[in-house]
PDB file of C-alpha atoms and ligand atoms in Angstrom:
ATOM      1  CA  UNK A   1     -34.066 -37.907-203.054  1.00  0.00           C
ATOM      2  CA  UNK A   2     -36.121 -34.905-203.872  1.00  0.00           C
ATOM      3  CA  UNK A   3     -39.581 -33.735-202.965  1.00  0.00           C
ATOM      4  CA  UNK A   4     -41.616 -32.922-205.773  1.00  0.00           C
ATOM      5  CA  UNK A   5     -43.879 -30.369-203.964  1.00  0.00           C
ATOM      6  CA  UNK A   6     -45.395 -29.706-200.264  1.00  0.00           C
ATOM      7  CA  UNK A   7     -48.454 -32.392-200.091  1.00  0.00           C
ATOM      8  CA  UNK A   8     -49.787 -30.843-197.059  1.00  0.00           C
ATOM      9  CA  UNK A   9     -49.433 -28.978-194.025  1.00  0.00           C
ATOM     10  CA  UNK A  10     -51.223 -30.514-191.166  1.00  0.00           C
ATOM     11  CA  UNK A  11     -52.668 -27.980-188.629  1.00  0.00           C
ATOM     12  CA  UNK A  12     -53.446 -29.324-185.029  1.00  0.00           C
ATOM     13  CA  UNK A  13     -57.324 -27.574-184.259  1.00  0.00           C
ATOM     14  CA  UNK A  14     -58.803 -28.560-180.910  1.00  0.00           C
ATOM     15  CA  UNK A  15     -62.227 -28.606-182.658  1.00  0.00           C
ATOM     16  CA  UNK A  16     -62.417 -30.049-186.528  1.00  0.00           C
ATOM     17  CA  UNK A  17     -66.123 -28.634-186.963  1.00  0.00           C
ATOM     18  CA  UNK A  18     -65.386 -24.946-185.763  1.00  0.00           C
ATOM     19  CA  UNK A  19     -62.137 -25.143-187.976  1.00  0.00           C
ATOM     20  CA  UNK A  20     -63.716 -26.441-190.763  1.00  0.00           C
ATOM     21  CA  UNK A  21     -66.228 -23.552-190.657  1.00  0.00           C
ATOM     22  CA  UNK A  22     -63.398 -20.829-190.757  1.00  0.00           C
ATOM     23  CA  UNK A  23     -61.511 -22.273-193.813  1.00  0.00           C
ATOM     24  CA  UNK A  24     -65.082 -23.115-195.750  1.00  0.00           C
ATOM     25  CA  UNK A  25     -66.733 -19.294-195.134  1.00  0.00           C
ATOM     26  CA  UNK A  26     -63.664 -17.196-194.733  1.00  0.00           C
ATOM     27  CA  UNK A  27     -61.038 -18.589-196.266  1.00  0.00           C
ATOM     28  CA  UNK A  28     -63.631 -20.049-199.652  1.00  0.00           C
ATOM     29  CA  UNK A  29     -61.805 -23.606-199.541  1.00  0.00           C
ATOM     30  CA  UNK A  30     -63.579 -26.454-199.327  1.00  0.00           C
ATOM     31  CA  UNK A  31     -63.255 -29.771-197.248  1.00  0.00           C
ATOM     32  CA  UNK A  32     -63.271 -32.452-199.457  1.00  0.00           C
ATOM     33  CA  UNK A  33     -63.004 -35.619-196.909  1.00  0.00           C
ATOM     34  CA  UNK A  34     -63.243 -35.903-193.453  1.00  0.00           C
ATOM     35  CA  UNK A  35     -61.661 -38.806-192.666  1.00  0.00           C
ATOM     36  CA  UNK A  36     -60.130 -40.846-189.074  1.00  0.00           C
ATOM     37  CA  UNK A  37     -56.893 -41.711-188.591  1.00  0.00           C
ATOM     38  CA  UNK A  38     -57.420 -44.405-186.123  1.00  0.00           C
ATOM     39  CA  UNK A  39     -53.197 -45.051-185.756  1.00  0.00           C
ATOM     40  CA  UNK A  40     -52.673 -41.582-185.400  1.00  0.00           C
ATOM     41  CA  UNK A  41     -55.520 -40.956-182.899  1.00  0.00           C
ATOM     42  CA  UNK A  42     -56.714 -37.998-185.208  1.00  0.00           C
ATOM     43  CA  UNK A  43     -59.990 -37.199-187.417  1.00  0.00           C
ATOM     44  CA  UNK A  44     -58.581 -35.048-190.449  1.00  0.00           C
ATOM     45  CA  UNK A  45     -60.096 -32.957-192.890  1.00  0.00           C
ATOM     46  CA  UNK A  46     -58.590 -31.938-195.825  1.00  0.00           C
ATOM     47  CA  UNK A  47     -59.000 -28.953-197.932  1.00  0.00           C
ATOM     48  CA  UNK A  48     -56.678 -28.533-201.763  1.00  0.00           C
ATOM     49  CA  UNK A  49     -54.873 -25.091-202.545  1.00  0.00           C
ATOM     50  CA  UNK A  50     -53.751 -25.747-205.535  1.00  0.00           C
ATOM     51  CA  UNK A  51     -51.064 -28.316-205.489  1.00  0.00           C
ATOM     52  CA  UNK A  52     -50.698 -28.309-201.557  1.00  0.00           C
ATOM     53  CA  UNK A  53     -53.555 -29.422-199.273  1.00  0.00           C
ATOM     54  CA  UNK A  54     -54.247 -28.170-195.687  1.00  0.00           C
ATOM     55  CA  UNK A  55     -54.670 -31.635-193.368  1.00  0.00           C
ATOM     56  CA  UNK A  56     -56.651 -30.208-190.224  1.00  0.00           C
ATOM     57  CA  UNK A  57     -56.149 -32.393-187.186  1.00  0.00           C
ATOM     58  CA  UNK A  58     -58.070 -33.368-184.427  1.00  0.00           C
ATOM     59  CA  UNK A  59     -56.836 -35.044-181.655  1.00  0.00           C
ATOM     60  CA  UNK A  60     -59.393 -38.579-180.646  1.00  0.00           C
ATOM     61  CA  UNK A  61     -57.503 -39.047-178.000  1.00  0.00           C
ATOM     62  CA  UNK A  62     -55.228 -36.816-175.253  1.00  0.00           C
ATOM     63  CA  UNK A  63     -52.734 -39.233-174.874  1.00  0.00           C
ATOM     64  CA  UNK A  64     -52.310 -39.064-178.933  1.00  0.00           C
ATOM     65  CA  UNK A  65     -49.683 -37.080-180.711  1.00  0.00           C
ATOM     66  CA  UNK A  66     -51.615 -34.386-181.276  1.00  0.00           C
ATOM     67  CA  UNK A  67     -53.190 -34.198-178.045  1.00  0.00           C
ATOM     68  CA  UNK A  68     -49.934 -33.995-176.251  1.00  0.00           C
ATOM     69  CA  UNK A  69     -48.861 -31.062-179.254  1.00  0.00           C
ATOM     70  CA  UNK A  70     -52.037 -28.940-178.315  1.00  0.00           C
ATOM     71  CA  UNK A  71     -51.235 -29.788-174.807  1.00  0.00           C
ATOM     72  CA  UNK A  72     -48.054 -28.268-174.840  1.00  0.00           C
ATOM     73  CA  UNK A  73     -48.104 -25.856-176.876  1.00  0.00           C
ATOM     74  CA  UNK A  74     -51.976 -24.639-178.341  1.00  0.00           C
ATOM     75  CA  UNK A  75     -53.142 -25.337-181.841  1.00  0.00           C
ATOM     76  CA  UNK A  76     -51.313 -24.498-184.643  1.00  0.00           C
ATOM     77  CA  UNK A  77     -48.995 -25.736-187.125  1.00  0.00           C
ATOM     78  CA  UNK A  78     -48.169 -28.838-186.561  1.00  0.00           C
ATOM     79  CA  UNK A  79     -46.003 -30.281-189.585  1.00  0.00           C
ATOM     80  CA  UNK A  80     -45.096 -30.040-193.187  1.00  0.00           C
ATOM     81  CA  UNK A  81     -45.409 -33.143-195.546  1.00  0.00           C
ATOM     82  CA  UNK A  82     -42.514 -33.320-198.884  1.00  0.00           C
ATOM     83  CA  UNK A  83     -44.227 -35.202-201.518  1.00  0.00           C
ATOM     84  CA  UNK A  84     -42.002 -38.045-202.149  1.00  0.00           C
ATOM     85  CA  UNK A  85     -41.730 -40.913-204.987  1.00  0.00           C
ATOM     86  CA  UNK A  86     -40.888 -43.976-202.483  1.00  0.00           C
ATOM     87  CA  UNK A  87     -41.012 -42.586-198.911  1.00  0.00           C
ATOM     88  CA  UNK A  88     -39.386 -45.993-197.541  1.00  0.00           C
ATOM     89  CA  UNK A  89     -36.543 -44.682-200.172  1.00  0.00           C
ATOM     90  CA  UNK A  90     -36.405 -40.926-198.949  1.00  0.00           C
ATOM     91  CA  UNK A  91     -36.669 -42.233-194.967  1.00  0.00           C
ATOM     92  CA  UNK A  92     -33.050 -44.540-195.707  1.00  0.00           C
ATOM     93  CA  UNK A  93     -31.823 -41.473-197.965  1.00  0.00           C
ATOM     94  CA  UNK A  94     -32.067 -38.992-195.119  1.00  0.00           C
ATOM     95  CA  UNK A  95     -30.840 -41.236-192.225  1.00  0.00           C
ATOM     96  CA  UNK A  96     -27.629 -41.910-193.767  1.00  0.00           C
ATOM     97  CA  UNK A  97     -27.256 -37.913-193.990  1.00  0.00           C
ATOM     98  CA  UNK A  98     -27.658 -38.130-190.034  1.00  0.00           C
ATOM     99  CA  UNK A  99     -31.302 -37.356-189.752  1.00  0.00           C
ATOM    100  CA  UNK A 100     -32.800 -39.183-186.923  1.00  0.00           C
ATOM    101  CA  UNK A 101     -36.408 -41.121-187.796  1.00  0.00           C
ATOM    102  CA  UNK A 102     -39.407 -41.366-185.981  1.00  0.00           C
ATOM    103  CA  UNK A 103     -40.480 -43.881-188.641  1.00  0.00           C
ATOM    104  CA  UNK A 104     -37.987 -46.645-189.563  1.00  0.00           C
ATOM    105  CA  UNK A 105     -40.365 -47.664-191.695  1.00  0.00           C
ATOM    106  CA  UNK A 106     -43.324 -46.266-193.739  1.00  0.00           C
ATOM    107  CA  UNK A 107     -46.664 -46.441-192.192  1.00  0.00           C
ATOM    108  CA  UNK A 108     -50.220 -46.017-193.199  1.00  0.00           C
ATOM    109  CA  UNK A 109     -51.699 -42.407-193.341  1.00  0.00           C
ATOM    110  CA  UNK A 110     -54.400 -40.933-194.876  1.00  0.00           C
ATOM    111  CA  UNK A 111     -56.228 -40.920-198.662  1.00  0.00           C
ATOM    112  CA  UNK A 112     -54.192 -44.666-198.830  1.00  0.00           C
ATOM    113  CA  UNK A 113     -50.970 -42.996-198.828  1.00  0.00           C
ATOM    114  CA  UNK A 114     -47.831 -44.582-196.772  1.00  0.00           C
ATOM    115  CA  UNK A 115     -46.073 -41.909-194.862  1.00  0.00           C
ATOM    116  CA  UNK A 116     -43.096 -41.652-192.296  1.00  0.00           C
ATOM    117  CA  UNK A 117     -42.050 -38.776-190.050  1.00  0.00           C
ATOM    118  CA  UNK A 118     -38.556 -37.215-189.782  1.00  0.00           C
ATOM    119  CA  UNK A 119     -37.733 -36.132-185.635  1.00  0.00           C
ATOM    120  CA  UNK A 120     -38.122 -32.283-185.226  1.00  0.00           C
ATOM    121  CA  UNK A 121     -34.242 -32.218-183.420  1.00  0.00           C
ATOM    122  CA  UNK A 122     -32.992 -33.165-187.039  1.00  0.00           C
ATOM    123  CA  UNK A 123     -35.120 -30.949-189.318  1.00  0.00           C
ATOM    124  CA  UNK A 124     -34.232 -27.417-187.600  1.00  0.00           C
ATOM    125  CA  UNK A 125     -37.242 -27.690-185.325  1.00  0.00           C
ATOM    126  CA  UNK A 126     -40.289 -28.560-188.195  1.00  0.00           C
ATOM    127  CA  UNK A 127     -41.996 -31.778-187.620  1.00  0.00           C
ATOM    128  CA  UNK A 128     -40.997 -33.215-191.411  1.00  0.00           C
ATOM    129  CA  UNK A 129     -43.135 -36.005-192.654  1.00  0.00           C
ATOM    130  CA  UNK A 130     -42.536 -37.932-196.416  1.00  0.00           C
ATOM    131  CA  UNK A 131     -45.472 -38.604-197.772  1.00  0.00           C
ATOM    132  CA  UNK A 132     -45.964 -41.489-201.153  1.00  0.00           C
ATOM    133  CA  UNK A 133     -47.772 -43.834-202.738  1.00  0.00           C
ATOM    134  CA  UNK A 134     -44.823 -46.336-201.883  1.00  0.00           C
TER     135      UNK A 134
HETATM  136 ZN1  LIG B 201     -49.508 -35.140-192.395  1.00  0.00          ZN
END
């Protein structure tokens, strides 16, 4: 397996609109979708650099993964996404190197894509997530 290039980095925010507003009028991106992520307990908006988008999250719910990150430890960056051909592929290819899984199996993230998370204890402390159209 082999990443073709960093999808996205997803950035916990504790308020989507006020974030939104810094990366629109200081940083000259723009958000393209605003979207919920009803399984994640997020709302996302996304913003393209180039190749690589920016995935800003906001917890729905503090009980939610991102909840309990901002919780614990503020906003911030949150995880990195690997573009990936097959992700269900690239989660079996890393396990058998030893990597330990938070997702077995792909699941459903945003813009229709399937995605599946690698545990932070395995990946040198970054929150790793495969993201595919398969
Ligand atoms: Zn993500």
């Amino acid at each position: 397996m082999k990443p073709t290039h960093i999808e996205h980095i997803g950035i916990a925010v504790e308020n989507l609109e006020e974030a939104i507003t810094y990366y629109e009028k200081v940083l000259g991106l723009e958000c393209y979708a605003i979207e919920d992520v009803t399984d994640q307990k997020v709302k996302t908006a996304f913003f393209k650099v180039g190749d690589t988008k920016i995935e800003l999250l906001e917890s729905t719910d503090p009980d939610g993964p991102i909840g309990r990150f901002i919780e614990k430890k503020g906003p911030g960056i949150h995880h990195m996404a690997f573009a990936v051909e097959n992700v269900s592929a690239a989660l079996k290819d890393v396990e058998e190197n030893g990597v330990r899984l938070i997702d077995k199996v792909p699941k459903d993230g945003a813009e229709g894509l399937k995605i599946g998370f690698l545990h932070p204890k395995s990946t040198l402390g970054v929150l790793t997530e495969f993201c595919g159209d398969k």
